[in-house]
Amino acid sequence: MIACRQSQDRLINFEGKQLIVDSTYAVVDSISNFILPYHNHVEKMLDSTLAYASLDISKTDGIYNTTAGNLMADIILEQAAPIFKSRTGKDLDFVLLNHGGIRSIISEGKVSARTAFEVMPFENNTVVVELKGQSVKEMLTYLIRSKRAHPIAGIQLVLNKDDSIKSLTIQGAPFDEKKSYYVATSDYLVSGGDDMVFFKDALEVTDIDYKIRNALIDYFTKVDTLAPKVDLRYYKIE
């Protein structure tokens, strides 16, 4: 609580003290009754079925890529590409997210807006970063050394047994170190999250003002069934 006394032209006193709000405070029925319809409406909206998952979708069911990671990266590629194109006239090349950003599995069964909040509880925005070829190579080194299935889409990375790169294609074309590429990611990673320091050399950063969670909800709304697979977008030849 803050209190102050003020003369006609200047502040003469300022006081503050902390008020603990805990279980000792009784519920005010009038306020609770006023809020209840809105609370119930929000709960209903969050739990309304948007799609159906045909399997448990997890970030731990693959070594180099996972069903949850592939789904999230594919969603961002599909949802963000037309927004980026309409605003800049440029094409999105690929997506890179972080494995740790996936906070929940998607269980087999109904998928709702609440599912999206559970998977992505953070307020991360989708941003598109222009990276020169050398920075993309640094990104690949990061991916290989991290030993984690960071979500990617629009790119295929194949490793030899010794972890050297056998092949790399972006949008189906061989990687060209002389080119620059547009990669969709999160504002958290662009700011250095998960030690993805290669983003600091970005030639350009475009915030498309589209939360990753909202992209998930929009995608769930327009599809019937989720059935992602662990695939060959990133793997090692054994």
C-alpha atoms as a PDB file:
ATOM      1  CA  MET A   1       0.000   0.000   0.000  1.00  0.00           C
ATOM      2  CA  ILE A   2       1.297   3.474  -0.897  1.00  0.00           C
ATOM      3  CA  ALA A   3       0.244   6.758   0.655  1.00  0.00           C
ATOM      4  CA  CYS A   4       1.435  10.292   0.072  1.00  0.00           C
ATOM      5  CA  ARG A   5       0.697  13.873   1.085  1.00  0.00           C
ATOM      6  CA  GLN A   6       1.213  16.674  -1.336  1.00  0.00           C
ATOM      7  CA  SER A   7       1.253  20.428  -0.947  1.00  0.00           C
ATOM      8  CA  GLN A   8       0.071  22.674  -3.740  1.00  0.00           C
ATOM      9  CA  ASP A   9       3.366  22.567  -5.571  1.00  0.00           C
ATOM     10  CA  ARG A  10       5.518  19.720  -4.233  1.00  0.00           C
ATOM     11  CA  LEU A  11       5.471  16.258  -2.693  1.00  0.00           C
ATOM     12  CA  ILE A  12       6.251  16.473   1.016  1.00  0.00           C
ATOM     13  CA  ASN A  13       5.862  12.877   2.189  1.00  0.00           C
ATOM     14  CA  PHE A  14       5.840   9.386   0.690  1.00  0.00           C
ATOM     15  CA  GLU A  15       5.205   6.170   2.625  1.00  0.00           C
ATOM     16  CA  GLY A  16       4.776   2.530   1.658  1.00  0.00           C
ATOM     17  CA  LYS A  17       4.234  -0.792   3.355  1.00  0.00           C
ATOM     18  CA  GLN A  18       3.837  -4.359   2.169  1.00  0.00           C
ATOM     19  CA  LEU A  19       0.441  -6.048   2.485  1.00  0.00           C
ATOM     20  CA  ILE A  20       0.486  -9.839   2.450  1.00  0.00           C
ATOM     21  CA  VAL A  21      -2.371 -11.348   0.445  1.00  0.00           C
ATOM     22  CA  ASP A  22      -2.805 -14.980   1.476  1.00  0.00           C
ATOM     23  CA  SER A  23      -5.367 -17.534   2.605  1.00  0.00           C
ATOM     24  CA  THR A  24      -6.226 -15.486   5.698  1.00  0.00           C
ATOM     25  CA  TYR A  25      -8.161 -13.055   3.497  1.00  0.00           C
ATOM     26  CA  ALA A  26     -11.778 -14.028   2.999  1.00  0.00           C
ATOM     27  CA  VAL A  27     -13.298 -14.250  -0.462  1.00  0.00           C
ATOM     28  CA  VAL A  28     -15.532 -11.297  -1.266  1.00  0.00           C
ATOM     29  CA  ASP A  29     -18.667 -12.912  -2.650  1.00  0.00           C
ATOM     30  CA  SER A  30     -19.716  -9.925  -4.730  1.00  0.00           C
ATOM     31  CA  ILE A  31     -16.360  -9.849  -6.535  1.00  0.00           C
ATOM     32  CA  SER A  32     -16.212 -13.633  -6.898  1.00  0.00           C
ATOM     33  CA  ASN A  33     -19.728 -13.751  -8.353  1.00  0.00           C
ATOM     34  CA  PHE A  34     -18.889 -10.935 -10.761  1.00  0.00           C
ATOM     35  CA  ILE A  35     -15.760 -12.714 -12.040  1.00  0.00           C
ATOM     36  CA  LEU A  36     -17.221 -16.230 -12.219  1.00  0.00           C
ATOM     37  CA  PRO A  37     -19.010 -15.954 -15.610  1.00  0.00           C
ATOM     38  CA  TYR A  38     -15.859 -14.583 -17.247  1.00  0.00           C
ATOM     39  CA  HIS A  39     -13.757 -17.284 -15.601  1.00  0.00           C
ATOM     40  CA  ASN A  40     -16.103 -19.999 -16.817  1.00  0.00           C
ATOM     41  CA  HIS A  41     -16.110 -18.542 -20.350  1.00  0.00           C
ATOM     42  CA  VAL A  42     -12.306 -18.487 -20.506  1.00  0.00           C
ATOM     43  CA  GLU A  43     -12.090 -22.050 -19.195  1.00  0.00           C
ATOM     44  CA  LYS A  44     -14.601 -23.208 -21.806  1.00  0.00           C
ATOM     45  CA  MET A  45     -12.679 -21.506 -24.614  1.00  0.00           C
ATOM     46  CA  LEU A  46      -9.376 -22.991 -23.454  1.00  0.00           C
ATOM     47  CA  ASP A  47     -10.792 -26.504 -23.325  1.00  0.00           C
ATOM     48  CA  SER A  48     -12.801 -26.479 -26.552  1.00  0.00           C
ATOM     49  CA  THR A  49     -11.499 -29.173 -28.898  1.00  0.00           C
ATOM     50  CA  LEU A  50      -9.619 -27.755 -31.888  1.00  0.00           C
ATOM     51  CA  ALA A  51      -7.957 -30.884 -33.277  1.00  0.00           C
ATOM     52  CA  TYR A  52      -7.113 -34.476 -32.432  1.00  0.00           C
ATOM     53  CA  ALA A  53      -3.694 -36.024 -31.743  1.00  0.00           C
ATOM     54  CA  SER A  54      -3.440 -39.555 -33.133  1.00  0.00           C
ATOM     55  CA  LEU A  55      -0.495 -40.376 -30.866  1.00  0.00           C
ATOM     56  CA  ASP A  56       1.436 -39.043 -27.880  1.00  0.00           C
ATOM     57  CA  ILE A  57       3.584 -36.220 -29.259  1.00  0.00           C
ATOM     58  CA  SER A  58       6.826 -35.894 -27.310  1.00  0.00           C
ATOM     59  CA  LYS A  59      10.183 -34.158 -27.402  1.00  0.00           C
ATOM     60  CA  THR A  60      11.956 -37.316 -26.185  1.00  0.00           C
ATOM     61  CA  ASP A  61      10.962 -39.886 -28.829  1.00  0.00           C
ATOM     62  CA  GLY A  62      13.916 -39.285 -31.151  1.00  0.00           C
ATOM     63  CA  ILE A  63      17.644 -38.591 -31.013  1.00  0.00           C
ATOM     64  CA  TYR A  64      18.099 -35.951 -33.707  1.00  0.00           C
ATOM     65  CA  ASN A  65      14.487 -34.924 -34.254  1.00  0.00           C
ATOM     66  CA  THR A  66      11.267 -35.627 -32.357  1.00  0.00           C
ATOM     67  CA  THR A  67       7.544 -35.609 -33.036  1.00  0.00           C
ATOM     68  CA  ALA A  68       6.956 -32.552 -30.829  1.00  0.00           C
ATOM     69  CA  GLY A  69       9.911 -30.653 -32.257  1.00  0.00           C
ATOM     70  CA  ASN A  70       8.987 -31.463 -35.837  1.00  0.00           C
ATOM     71  CA  LEU A  71       5.383 -30.425 -35.264  1.00  0.00           C
ATOM     72  CA  MET A  72       6.340 -27.084 -33.720  1.00  0.00           C
ATOM     73  CA  ALA A  73       8.938 -26.240 -36.346  1.00  0.00           C
ATOM     74  CA  ASP A  74       6.630 -27.254 -39.208  1.00  0.00           C
ATOM     75  CA  ILE A  75       3.843 -25.127 -37.736  1.00  0.00           C
ATOM     76  CA  ILE A  76       6.070 -22.056 -37.525  1.00  0.00           C
ATOM     77  CA  LEU A  77       7.280 -22.587 -41.088  1.00  0.00           C
ATOM     78  CA  GLU A  78       3.715 -22.883 -42.385  1.00  0.00           C
ATOM     79  CA  GLN A  79       2.200 -20.102 -40.302  1.00  0.00           C
ATOM     80  CA  ALA A  80       5.018 -17.545 -40.355  1.00  0.00           C
ATOM     81  CA  ALA A  81       6.078 -17.813 -44.005  1.00  0.00           C
ATOM     82  CA  PRO A  82       3.049 -16.049 -45.527  1.00  0.00           C
ATOM     83  CA  ILE A  83       3.161 -13.296 -42.890  1.00  0.00           C
ATOM     84  CA  PHE A  84       6.851 -12.655 -43.546  1.00  0.00           C
ATOM     85  CA  LYS A  85       6.266 -12.761 -47.311  1.00  0.00           C
ATOM     86  CA  SER A  86       3.387 -10.288 -47.184  1.00  0.00           C
ATOM     87  CA  ARG A  87       5.350  -7.816 -45.082  1.00  0.00           C
ATOM     88  CA  THR A  88       8.750  -8.033 -46.738  1.00  0.00           C
ATOM     89  CA  GLY A  89       8.272  -9.725 -50.108  1.00  0.00           C
ATOM     90  CA  LYS A  90      10.889 -12.274 -49.048  1.00  0.00           C
ATOM     91  CA  ASP A  91      10.702 -16.035 -48.641  1.00  0.00           C
ATOM     92  CA  LEU A  92      11.289 -17.833 -45.362  1.00  0.00           C
ATOM     93  CA  ASP A  93      13.973 -20.508 -45.762  1.00  0.00           C
ATOM     94  CA  PHE A  94      13.879 -22.551 -42.571  1.00  0.00           C
ATOM     95  CA  VAL A  95      13.033 -22.668 -38.869  1.00  0.00           C
ATOM     96  CA  LEU A  96      15.132 -23.229 -35.771  1.00  0.00           C
ATOM     97  CA  LEU A  97      13.626 -23.440 -32.271  1.00  0.00           C
ATOM     98  CA  ASN A  98      15.002 -24.824 -29.019  1.00  0.00           C
ATOM     99  CA  HIS A  99      14.391 -28.227 -27.489  1.00  0.00           C
ATOM    100  CA  GLY A 100      14.014 -26.768 -23.988  1.00  0.00           C
ATOM    101  CA  GLY A 101      11.234 -24.448 -25.117  1.00  0.00           C
ATOM    102  CA  ILE A 102       8.838 -27.390 -25.476  1.00  0.00           C
ATOM    103  CA  ARG A 103       7.349 -27.662 -21.993  1.00  0.00           C
ATOM    104  CA  SER A 104       4.812 -30.462 -22.301  1.00  0.00           C
ATOM    105  CA  ILE A 105       3.845 -33.483 -24.357  1.00  0.00           C
ATOM    106  CA  ILE A 106       0.656 -33.486 -26.403  1.00  0.00           C
ATOM    107  CA  SER A 107      -1.215 -36.558 -25.261  1.00  0.00           C
ATOM    108  CA  GLU A 108      -3.187 -38.694 -27.680  1.00  0.00           C
ATOM    109  CA  GLY A 109      -6.729 -37.364 -27.856  1.00  0.00           C
ATOM    110  CA  LYS A 110      -8.292 -33.932 -28.041  1.00  0.00           C
ATOM    111  CA  VAL A 111      -6.131 -30.882 -28.614  1.00  0.00           C
ATOM    112  CA  SER A 112      -7.271 -27.487 -27.364  1.00  0.00           C
ATOM    113  CA  ALA A 113      -5.994 -23.966 -26.843  1.00  0.00           C
ATOM    114  CA  ARG A 114      -5.000 -25.064 -23.350  1.00  0.00           C
ATOM    115  CA  THR A 115      -2.704 -27.619 -25.016  1.00  0.00           C
ATOM    116  CA  ALA A 116      -0.856 -24.784 -26.732  1.00  0.00           C
ATOM    117  CA  PHE A 117      -0.440 -22.939 -23.428  1.00  0.00           C
ATOM    118  CA  GLU A 118       0.962 -26.105 -21.836  1.00  0.00           C
ATOM    119  CA  VAL A 119       3.417 -26.736 -24.679  1.00  0.00           C
ATOM    120  CA  MET A 120       4.451 -23.086 -24.974  1.00  0.00           C
ATOM    121  CA  PRO A 121       3.697 -21.149 -21.772  1.00  0.00           C
ATOM    122  CA  PHE A 122       6.127 -18.359 -22.636  1.00  0.00           C
ATOM    123  CA  GLU A 123       5.291 -15.098 -24.415  1.00  0.00           C
ATOM    124  CA  ASN A 124       7.900 -15.659 -27.126  1.00  0.00           C
ATOM    125  CA  ASN A 125       7.397 -13.916 -30.457  1.00  0.00           C
ATOM    126  CA  THR A 126       8.343 -15.332 -33.825  1.00  0.00           C
ATOM    127  CA  VAL A 127      11.141 -13.352 -35.434  1.00  0.00           C
ATOM    128  CA  VAL A 128      12.829 -13.852 -38.792  1.00  0.00           C
ATOM    129  CA  VAL A 129      16.582 -13.435 -38.894  1.00  0.00           C
ATOM    130  CA  GLU A 130      18.705 -13.007 -41.987  1.00  0.00           C
ATOM    131  CA  LEU A 131      21.891 -15.024 -41.565  1.00  0.00           C
ATOM    132  CA  LYS A 132      24.854 -15.071 -43.899  1.00  0.00           C
ATOM    133  CA  GLY A 133      26.172 -18.468 -44.955  1.00  0.00           C
ATOM    134  CA  GLN A 134      29.005 -18.412 -42.418  1.00  0.00           C
ATOM    135  CA  SER A 135      26.531 -17.868 -39.582  1.00  0.00           C
ATOM    136  CA  VAL A 136      24.447 -20.796 -40.826  1.00  0.00           C
ATOM    137  CA  LYS A 137      27.594 -22.941 -40.636  1.00  0.00           C
ATOM    138  CA  GLU A 138      28.088 -21.813 -37.033  1.00  0.00           C
ATOM    139  CA  MET A 139      24.470 -22.763 -36.364  1.00  0.00           C
ATOM    140  CA  LEU A 140      25.131 -26.258 -37.737  1.00  0.00           C
ATOM    141  CA  THR A 141      28.179 -26.618 -35.509  1.00  0.00           C
ATOM    142  CA  TYR A 142      26.002 -25.633 -32.555  1.00  0.00           C
ATOM    143  CA  LEU A 143      23.353 -28.205 -33.485  1.00  0.00           C
ATOM    144  CA  ILE A 144      25.890 -31.001 -33.823  1.00  0.00           C
ATOM    145  CA  ARG A 145      27.737 -30.197 -30.589  1.00  0.00           C
ATOM    146  CA  SER A 146      24.601 -29.651 -28.518  1.00  0.00           C
ATOM    147  CA  LYS A 147      23.545 -33.308 -28.862  1.00  0.00           C
ATOM    148  CA  ARG A 148      19.929 -32.178 -28.512  1.00  0.00           C
ATOM    149  CA  ALA A 149      17.001 -32.454 -30.898  1.00  0.00           C
ATOM    150  CA  HIS A 150      16.442 -28.743 -31.432  1.00  0.00           C
ATOM    151  CA  PRO A 151      13.385 -28.352 -33.697  1.00  0.00           C
ATOM    152  CA  ILE A 152      14.134 -27.539 -37.337  1.00  0.00           C
ATOM    153  CA  ALA A 153      12.059 -27.342 -40.509  1.00  0.00           C
ATOM    154  CA  GLY A 154      12.834 -26.490 -44.121  1.00  0.00           C
ATOM    155  CA  ILE A 155      16.308 -27.948 -43.779  1.00  0.00           C
ATOM    156  CA  GLN A 156      17.825 -31.425 -44.014  1.00  0.00           C
ATOM    157  CA  LEU A 157      21.085 -32.164 -42.224  1.00  0.00           C
ATOM    158  CA  VAL A 158      22.753 -35.552 -42.643  1.00  0.00           C
ATOM    159  CA  LEU A 159      25.813 -36.483 -40.572  1.00  0.00           C
ATOM    160  CA  ASN A 160      28.538 -39.035 -41.136  1.00  0.00           C
ATOM    161  CA  LYS A 161      29.453 -41.453 -38.345  1.00  0.00           C
ATOM    162  CA  ASP A 162      32.129 -39.055 -37.086  1.00  0.00           C
ATOM    163  CA  ASP A 163      29.607 -36.189 -36.855  1.00  0.00           C
ATOM    164  CA  SER A 164      30.986 -34.440 -39.911  1.00  0.00           C
ATOM    165  CA  ILE A 165      28.382 -33.099 -42.340  1.00  0.00           C
ATOM    166  CA  LYS A 166      27.580 -35.437 -45.220  1.00  0.00           C
ATOM    167  CA  SER A 167      24.941 -33.210 -46.794  1.00  0.00           C
ATOM    168  CA  LEU A 168      22.906 -30.091 -46.114  1.00  0.00           C
ATOM    169  CA  THR A 169      19.948 -28.861 -48.098  1.00  0.00           C
ATOM    170  CA  ILE A 170      17.705 -25.864 -47.458  1.00  0.00           C
ATOM    171  CA  GLN A 171      14.303 -25.863 -49.114  1.00  0.00           C
ATOM    172  CA  GLY A 172      15.529 -28.822 -51.173  1.00  0.00           C
ATOM    173  CA  ALA A 173      18.552 -27.004 -52.614  1.00  0.00           C
ATOM    174  CA  PRO A 174      22.208 -27.560 -51.645  1.00  0.00           C
ATOM    175  CA  PHE A 175      23.506 -25.130 -49.054  1.00  0.00           C
ATOM    176  CA  ASP A 176      25.338 -22.157 -50.587  1.00  0.00           C
ATOM    177  CA  GLU A 177      27.761 -20.465 -48.198  1.00  0.00           C
ATOM    178  CA  LYS A 178      27.768 -17.333 -50.369  1.00  0.00           C
ATOM    179  CA  LYS A 179      24.037 -16.793 -49.863  1.00  0.00           C
ATOM    180  CA  SER A 180      22.158 -15.382 -46.913  1.00  0.00           C
ATOM    181  CA  TYR A 181      19.154 -17.222 -45.505  1.00  0.00           C
ATOM    182  CA  TYR A 182      16.017 -16.210 -43.639  1.00  0.00           C
ATOM    183  CA  VAL A 183      15.382 -18.315 -40.533  1.00  0.00           C
ATOM    184  CA  ALA A 184      12.339 -18.078 -38.283  1.00  0.00           C
ATOM    185  CA  THR A 185      13.044 -18.477 -34.594  1.00  0.00           C
ATOM    186  CA  SER A 186      12.021 -16.959 -31.256  1.00  0.00           C
ATOM    187  CA  ASP A 187      12.967 -13.581 -29.832  1.00  0.00           C
ATOM    188  CA  TYR A 188      14.370 -15.440 -26.815  1.00  0.00           C
ATOM    189  CA  LEU A 189      16.942 -17.256 -28.942  1.00  0.00           C
ATOM    190  CA  VAL A 190      17.859 -14.148 -30.927  1.00  0.00           C
ATOM    191  CA  SER A 191      18.716 -12.452 -27.634  1.00  0.00           C
ATOM    192  CA  GLY A 192      21.238 -15.234 -26.900  1.00  0.00           C
ATOM    193  CA  GLY A 193      19.032 -17.791 -25.185  1.00  0.00           C
ATOM    194  CA  ASP A 194      20.387 -21.361 -25.061  1.00  0.00           C
ATOM    195  CA  ASP A 195      23.779 -19.907 -26.040  1.00  0.00           C
ATOM    196  CA  MET A 196      22.736 -19.511 -29.680  1.00  0.00           C
ATOM    197  CA  VAL A 197      25.311 -16.771 -30.098  1.00  0.00           C
ATOM    198  CA  PHE A 198      25.436 -17.126 -33.881  1.00  0.00           C
ATOM    199  CA  PHE A 199      22.306 -14.968 -34.033  1.00  0.00           C
ATOM    200  CA  LYS A 200      24.346 -11.958 -32.868  1.00  0.00           C
ATOM    201  CA  ASP A 201      25.758 -11.697 -36.405  1.00  0.00           C
ATOM    202  CA  ALA A 202      22.313 -11.363 -37.984  1.00  0.00           C
ATOM    203  CA  LEU A 203      22.198  -9.083 -40.998  1.00  0.00           C
ATOM    204  CA  GLU A 204      18.579  -8.204 -40.242  1.00  0.00           C
ATOM    205  CA  VAL A 205      15.947  -9.119 -37.633  1.00  0.00           C
ATOM    206  CA  THR A 206      12.229  -8.838 -38.398  1.00  0.00           C
ATOM    207  CA  ASP A 207       9.736  -9.274 -35.560  1.00  0.00           C
ATOM    208  CA  ILE A 208       6.501 -10.367 -37.253  1.00  0.00           C
ATOM    209  CA  ASP A 209       4.542  -9.816 -34.004  1.00  0.00           C
ATOM    210  CA  TYR A 210       3.219 -13.377 -33.925  1.00  0.00           C
ATOM    211  CA  LYS A 211       3.514 -15.372 -30.727  1.00  0.00           C
ATOM    212  CA  ILE A 212       4.679 -18.953 -31.161  1.00  0.00           C
ATOM    213  CA  ARG A 213       1.769 -20.075 -28.994  1.00  0.00           C
ATOM    214  CA  ASN A 214      -0.706 -18.234 -31.222  1.00  0.00           C
ATOM    215  CA  ALA A 215       0.770 -19.946 -34.255  1.00  0.00           C
ATOM    216  CA  LEU A 216       0.099 -23.291 -32.578  1.00  0.00           C
ATOM    217  CA  ILE A 217      -3.505 -22.355 -31.803  1.00  0.00           C
ATOM    218  CA  ASP A 218      -4.112 -21.068 -35.337  1.00  0.00           C
ATOM    219  CA  TYR A 219      -2.739 -24.290 -36.786  1.00  0.00           C
ATOM    220  CA  PHE A 220      -4.765 -26.490 -34.427  1.00  0.00           C
ATOM    221  CA  THR A 221      -7.874 -24.583 -35.508  1.00  0.00           C
ATOM    222  CA  LYS A 222      -7.433 -25.331 -39.204  1.00  0.00           C
ATOM    223  CA  VAL A 223      -6.431 -29.010 -39.120  1.00  0.00           C
ATOM    224  CA  ASP A 224      -8.321 -32.087 -38.039  1.00  0.00           C
ATOM    225  CA  THR A 225      -5.596 -34.489 -36.901  1.00  0.00           C
ATOM    226  CA  LEU A 226      -2.021 -34.129 -35.644  1.00  0.00           C
ATOM    227  CA  ALA A 227       0.223 -37.017 -36.662  1.00  0.00           C
ATOM    228  CA  PRO A 228       3.867 -35.843 -36.735  1.00  0.00           C
ATOM    229  CA  LYS A 229       6.674 -38.365 -37.196  1.00  0.00           C
ATOM    230  CA  VAL A 230      10.350 -38.672 -36.403  1.00  0.00           C
ATOM    231  CA  ASP A 231      11.798 -38.388 -39.895  1.00  0.00           C
ATOM    232  CA  LEU A 232      14.966 -37.778 -41.914  1.00  0.00           C
ATOM    233  CA  ARG A 233      15.238 -34.004 -41.615  1.00  0.00           C
ATOM    234  CA  TYR A 234      18.223 -34.498 -39.288  1.00  0.00           C
ATOM    235  CA  TYR A 235      19.937 -37.829 -38.786  1.00  0.00           C
ATOM    236  CA  LYS A 236      23.272 -39.637 -38.688  1.00  0.00           C
ATOM    237  CA  ILE A 237      24.339 -42.436 -41.004  1.00  0.00           C
ATOM    238  CA  GLU A 238      25.188 -45.462 -38.849  1.00  0.00           C
END
